[in-house]
Amino acid sequence: MEEFSPMPCPSTVTVRRNPPRKARATPYTTAAKPPPSSNAHDVPSFPIDEILSIQIPLPEPPKPSASESLKIFLRIKPLRVFSKVTAVAKSRPRNSEEACIALNDSYSVTLTPPQVLQELKRSKTEVFEGFSHVFPADCSQSDVYGKMVQPLLEDFLNGKSGMLAALGPSGSGKTHTVFGTPKDPGVVPLTLRQIFKKRDETSSPVSLRAFYLSIFEICSERGKGEKAYDLLGDGSSELSVQQSTIRGLKEVPIRNLEEAESLIGQAMLKRATATTNSNSQSSRSQCIINIRAASDGVSNETKVQSTDAMLTIVDLAGAEREKRTGNQGERLVESNFINNTSMVFGQCLRSLLEYQKNRKKGFQKHHQNSLLTRYLRDYLEGKKRMALIITVKAGEEDYLDTSYLLKQASPYMKIKFDNIEEVCNKRQLKTFPRVEKNKKMKLSAPKTSQIAETVSGEKNQITQEVNLEGKKAHQTYKSSPKLEDNNEREHIIMRNFAKVVWNVLKQYNEKLKVAEGDICSLKERLKNEQLKSRELEAELINLKSNLAEPCLPEVEALVHQVEVDTSLANENTNVGDDDPCDLIESRSEATAEERNESSLPNKSVVPGLGNEEISWDEEKCAKQDDPCNLVDSTSEVTAEGCNESPVRNKNLVPDLANGQECDDQIDPTPSPEQVEVRLINNRLSNIQTKSAVSRRFPDSEKQERHRRLLPASSRLLAEEMNDLEIKDKQIEKPQVKLAETRDQEKSESTQGREIEIPAREAEPASTKKQRNEQKKPRRRLQPASSVLLTREINTLEIEDDVAEPKGTRGGKKTIVTQPRSQGSVTLLRLLTSNLHL
Ligand SMILES: Nc1ncnc2c1ncn2[C@@H]1O[C@H](COP(=O)(O)OP(=O)(O)OP(=O)(O)O)[C@@H](O)[C@H]1O
């Protein structure tokens, strides 16, 4: 194996602090890079070459200044058609082969008067120039459309309205130029064809628009008034004319050329015609054709502008001379109306021209003199583009009509348009002033129709916009801007109100959730508290049972027994007492005295044993007849026992042992054995009188009274008597044997007591321990009575604690209970001390 050797350290180290920043490849691009598509060859390549090869049509160059002037076209009717005129015309002398008008170029003609007139020097040859275009007699309809209508149509499709009017004498070819024939269609059919042809081209904006067609005529009613008739309407085609307003015009949407041509044919059939000397189908009315282009689903400003585009073509009734037409009667009246309308139309153009020449003179409003001119007011005021086509006859006999018309129309070529139409349209489209439009509807007949159509177009447009946005269109939204604003305002208000309500509901929902959480926590706490309360109740019941079972029965038994004993003892001394209540009263007094004595210790006893003994004996002797005195004396003994010294007790015991209640010679130092014997004797005497007391008092009443009134010391004594009853035989033995048998009795009594009260084991540990501590060192020395008294003390302490809240805190009851316990304790101490001795 080769030994590994580290690489030699280079002499120079280059540290690149700024590593080249390169975007770390994402896992997708590195690990999971999509595999190349298996069918990639199916996706055609982007036709970039084809797109680049498309030649975008350049914008048209700006039109010459002449375009800003009124366009006047001249069309010369061919002479050959004269062979088809009526018989009246044929009857006239014909030098028809000579024409009075000759085409100079496309913009001028030369009008040569007939030879007769030249001879009379009433007329001379004139040249009329300045026409936009002069169509010779052999021109076709397509030439007319191409030169005259095509520019208007382009402007129309670009959103600019325009008007074309045909003027000329009757039979000069106006209707032929406008409508044509099925074999040789005129301007209107050709325009419609061109419209649908461009709409079918996808790249054309025409496809985004909808077209509507309306045709109506204005004629006279017996030469008095003017009436308008809808040539596309159903039923009654008469339109409502209020001053300058035409209402109820039907606008028919046209979706294809066939529908449009059908409508054109329908209108031509309805139009009023009559046979005159000049024309077999002379038009007796002014016919107006409106083609409206509306936007189809686009709502931007440009498209809206296009919705206002209106192409109006007017076929005027030809002015005619009475002599040539030969009209009479109704036809003559129609001729007057037609001539009057033509005259007004001419006046409007002259007025506009004069106004443009000298604006200081003001604009004479001739348009008010006829319904047609009112309807075409905007055009006749120079606000919108319009064009005129003058049709003339080329025959010498038509020289006067042609000369008159050319002389009248020649100045119109100087009419200028100040782009008022565009300004007006922009102003209207910017602000969409519907109120202004309403005013215009009243003042202008063409406006009326246009605005009515515009309103309907707006409805459609709004509907389309709403449909595209997925919203529901409102009829009020379409009808009135005020209602639209109100609806929007209400919608905004309701939407904001709904938002506020929603927020409030959210807040309440959160508060409810918090409250529910609190309720749940409170319920859990309540359950815990209930469990704790149940546990505490169970503990309380156990404690009560533990406290009541071992203590109360024992205490009650002891109390009852002591009460019985004391009462029996008193009864022995006072057999003849009739009032048992005296016993109770005297007992209360005695306890009170004992209390006083205890509060004033050694008041009369402590200073001298002799005095105390004397008083005790004297009282006992004095009250020997009173059964209550026995209790008093007993109480006094117990009270004294609390304060006296063991020395004194020694003096008392011999008296008791001797059984002498009134002994003049009392041993001042009785031995403990003597005291005990004395007590035993008293208990024995009490037991002997027990039956007598039971006869005098009912058991229940007596027990109740004893429970309430007898002192605890008496109860203890009674309990002690029970124990001492067992020892009666032992008491009868010699006193010498008492000391010898004390230990045995004590052990026996202790054992017997412990067996009798096993419930004490259930006492609280503290109490039991305390009791054991007090009891253990004395167990060998105390007699059975002392043990009981010790236990009684403990139980009485508990009883006092329990009884304190029930009774009055100050007063006799507390005074009564305390001496009992103290007396018992004192007696116990005396007994134990004596026993120890
Ligand atoms: N350029 C034309 N080429 C062929 N025929 C024509 C031409 N102009 C007019 N005509 C024919 O002349 C007749 C009269 O024409 P047209 O009805 O159009 O006259 P008009 O001016 O409308 O008369 P009116 O004012 O009385 O209605 C028609 O039969 C029409 O076919």
mmCIF file of N, CA, C and O in Angstrom, residues 771-803:
data_model
loop_
_atom_site.group_PDB
_atom_site.id
_atom_site.type_symbol
_atom_site.label_atom_id
_atom_site.label_comp_id
_atom_site.label_asym_id
_atom_site.label_seq_id
_atom_site.Cartn_x
_atom_site.Cartn_y
_atom_site.Cartn_z
ATOM 1 N N ARG A 771 -55.454 12.172 75.590
ATOM 2 C CA ARG A 771 -56.006 11.395 76.704
ATOM 3 C C ARG A 771 -55.029 10.321 77.169
ATOM 4 O O ARG A 771 -54.869 10.101 78.362
ATOM 5 N N ASN A 772 -54.370 9.715 76.233
ATOM 6 C CA ASN A 772 -53.408 8.686 76.612
ATOM 7 C C ASN A 772 -52.244 9.266 77.372
ATOM 8 O O ASN A 772 -51.725 8.668 78.306
ATOM 9 N N GLU A 773 -51.839 10.470 76.893
ATOM 10 C CA GLU A 773 -50.727 11.108 77.596
ATOM 11 C C GLU A 773 -51.086 11.400 79.042
ATOM 12 O O GLU A 773 -50.268 11.287 79.941
ATOM 13 N N GLN A 774 -52.367 11.798 79.210
ATOM 14 C CA GLN A 774 -52.784 12.085 80.589
ATOM 15 C C GLN A 774 -53.037 10.804 81.368
ATOM 16 O O GLN A 774 -52.945 10.781 82.584
ATOM 17 N N LYS A 775 -53.374 9.815 80.626
ATOM 18 C CA LYS A 775 -53.818 8.604 81.326
ATOM 19 C C LYS A 775 -52.682 7.619 81.595
ATOM 20 O O LYS A 775 -52.679 6.936 82.594
ATOM 21 N N LYS A 776 -51.742 7.578 80.692
ATOM 22 C CA LYS A 776 -50.724 6.537 80.795
ATOM 23 C C LYS A 776 -49.953 6.569 82.107
ATOM 24 O O LYS A 776 -49.864 5.557 82.805
ATOM 25 N N PRO A 777 -49.439 7.714 82.501
ATOM 26 C CA PRO A 777 -48.662 7.658 83.753
ATOM 27 C C PRO A 777 -49.526 7.406 84.963
ATOM 28 O O PRO A 777 -48.983 7.071 86.009
ATOM 29 N N ARG A 778 -50.873 7.588 84.848
ATOM 30 C CA ARG A 778 -51.726 7.414 86.031
ATOM 31 C C ARG A 778 -52.464 6.073 86.019
ATOM 32 O O ARG A 778 -53.226 5.798 86.913
ATOM 33 N N ARG A 779 -52.242 5.334 84.968
ATOM 34 C CA ARG A 779 -53.066 4.130 84.837
ATOM 35 C C ARG A 779 -52.804 3.161 85.991
ATOM 36 O O ARG A 779 -53.689 2.509 86.495
ATOM 37 N N ARG A 780 -51.605 3.143 86.399
ATOM 38 C CA ARG A 780 -51.309 2.199 87.449
ATOM 39 C C ARG A 780 -51.787 2.696 88.799
ATOM 40 O O ARG A 780 -52.002 1.910 89.707
ATOM 41 N N LEU A 781 -51.998 3.983 88.932
ATOM 42 C CA LEU A 781 -52.274 4.529 90.242
ATOM 43 C C LEU A 781 -53.729 4.910 90.437
ATOM 44 O O LEU A 781 -54.210 4.898 91.560
ATOM 45 N N GLN A 782 -54.415 5.283 89.387
ATOM 46 C CA GLN A 782 -55.778 5.787 89.546
ATOM 47 C C GLN A 782 -56.754 4.633 89.647
ATOM 48 O O GLN A 782 -56.605 3.605 89.000
ATOM 49 N N PRO A 783 -57.773 4.869 90.405
ATOM 50 C CA PRO A 783 -58.844 3.873 90.461
ATOM 51 C C PRO A 783 -59.739 3.993 89.215
ATOM 52 O O PRO A 783 -59.592 4.901 88.403
ATOM 53 N N ALA A 784 -60.656 3.105 89.144
ATOM 54 C CA ALA A 784 -61.558 3.109 87.995
ATOM 55 C C ALA A 784 -62.382 4.370 87.933
ATOM 56 O O ALA A 784 -62.646 4.930 86.853
ATOM 57 N N SER A 785 -62.793 4.845 89.083
ATOM 58 C CA SER A 785 -63.585 6.090 89.101
ATOM 59 C C SER A 785 -62.783 7.262 88.587
ATOM 60 O O SER A 785 -63.282 8.127 87.866
ATOM 61 N N SER A 786 -61.508 7.278 88.943
ATOM 62 C CA SER A 786 -60.677 8.389 88.465
ATOM 63 C C SER A 786 -60.501 8.342 86.969
ATOM 64 O O SER A 786 -60.498 9.368 86.287
ATOM 65 N N VAL A 787 -60.331 7.154 86.459
ATOM 66 C CA VAL A 787 -60.197 7.036 85.005
ATOM 67 C C VAL A 787 -61.447 7.546 84.310
ATOM 68 O O VAL A 787 -61.396 8.277 83.318
ATOM 69 N N LEU A 788 -62.546 7.171 84.866
ATOM 70 C CA LEU A 788 -63.798 7.644 84.265
ATOM 71 C C LEU A 788 -63.922 9.141 84.350
ATOM 72 O O LEU A 788 -64.362 9.814 83.410
ATOM 73 N N LEU A 789 -63.544 9.657 85.474
ATOM 74 C CA LEU A 789 -63.623 11.109 85.624
ATOM 75 C C LEU A 789 -62.685 11.800 84.636
ATOM 76 O O LEU A 789 -63.012 12.836 84.056
ATOM 77 N N THR A 790 -61.519 11.228 84.438
ATOM 78 C CA THR A 790 -60.592 11.826 83.480
ATOM 79 C C THR A 790 -61.181 11.826 82.074
ATOM 80 O O THR A 790 -61.114 12.811 81.341
ATOM 81 N N ARG A 791 -61.746 10.686 81.766
ATOM 82 C CA ARG A 791 -62.388 10.617 80.455
ATOM 83 C C ARG A 791 -63.543 11.610 80.379
ATOM 84 O O ARG A 791 -63.781 12.257 79.343
ATOM 85 N N GLU A 792 -64.244 11.703 81.462
ATOM 86 C CA GLU A 792 -65.376 12.619 81.443
ATOM 87 C C GLU A 792 -64.942 14.050 81.256
ATOM 88 O O GLU A 792 -65.595 14.853 80.591
ATOM 89 N N ILE A 793 -63.845 14.355 81.814
ATOM 90 C CA ILE A 793 -63.325 15.717 81.639
ATOM 91 C C ILE A 793 -63.080 15.997 80.166
ATOM 92 O O ILE A 793 -63.442 17.040 79.616
ATOM 93 N N ASN A 794 -62.446 15.032 79.532
ATOM 94 C CA ASN A 794 -62.180 15.225 78.107
ATOM 95 C C ASN A 794 -63.472 15.358 77.317
ATOM 96 O O ASN A 794 -63.598 16.215 76.434
ATOM 97 N N THR A 795 -64.382 14.493 77.635
ATOM 98 C CA THR A 795 -65.646 14.565 76.897
ATOM 99 C C THR A 795 -66.399 15.831 77.212
ATOM 100 O O THR A 795 -67.010 16.449 76.329
ATOM 101 N N LEU A 796 -66.335 16.253 78.460
ATOM 102 C CA LEU A 796 -67.037 17.488 78.822
ATOM 103 C C LEU A 796 -66.397 18.695 78.171
ATOM 104 O O LEU A 796 -67.069 19.661 77.823
ATOM 105 N N GLU A 797 -65.115 18.638 78.010
ATOM 106 C CA GLU A 797 -64.476 19.741 77.289
ATOM 107 C C GLU A 797 -65.007 19.847 75.869
ATOM 108 O O GLU A 797 -65.278 20.931 75.379
ATOM 109 N N ILE A 798 -65.173 18.691 75.282
ATOM 110 C CA ILE A 798 -65.735 18.697 73.928
ATOM 111 C C ILE A 798 -67.172 19.147 73.961
ATOM 112 O O ILE A 798 -67.624 19.931 73.120
ATOM 113 N N GLU A 799 -67.868 18.662 75.007
ATOM 114 C CA GLU A 799 -69.266 19.055 75.096
ATOM 115 C C GLU A 799 -69.422 20.543 75.311
ATOM 116 O O GLU A 799 -70.278 21.189 74.726
ATOM 117 N N ASP A 800 -68.543 21.095 76.113
ATOM 118 C CA ASP A 800 -68.600 22.541 76.331
ATOM 119 C C ASP A 800 -68.328 23.306 75.048
ATOM 120 O O ASP A 800 -68.969 24.299 74.737
ATOM 121 N N ASP A 801 -67.354 22.778 74.307
ATOM 122 C CA ASP A 801 -67.056 23.460 73.048
ATOM 123 C C ASP A 801 -68.230 23.402 72.083
ATOM 124 O O ASP A 801 -68.528 24.359 71.375
ATOM 125 N N VAL A 802 -68.883 22.273 72.117
ATOM 126 C CA VAL A 802 -70.024 22.144 71.215
ATOM 127 C C VAL A 802 -71.196 22.958 71.698
ATOM 128 O O VAL A 802 -71.936 23.547 70.915
ATOM 129 N N ALA A 803 -71.350 23.030 73.016
ATOM 130 C CA ALA A 803 -72.514 23.725 73.561
ATOM 131 C C ALA A 803 -72.337 25.216 73.587
ATOM 132 O O ALA A 803 -73.297 25.947 73.781
#
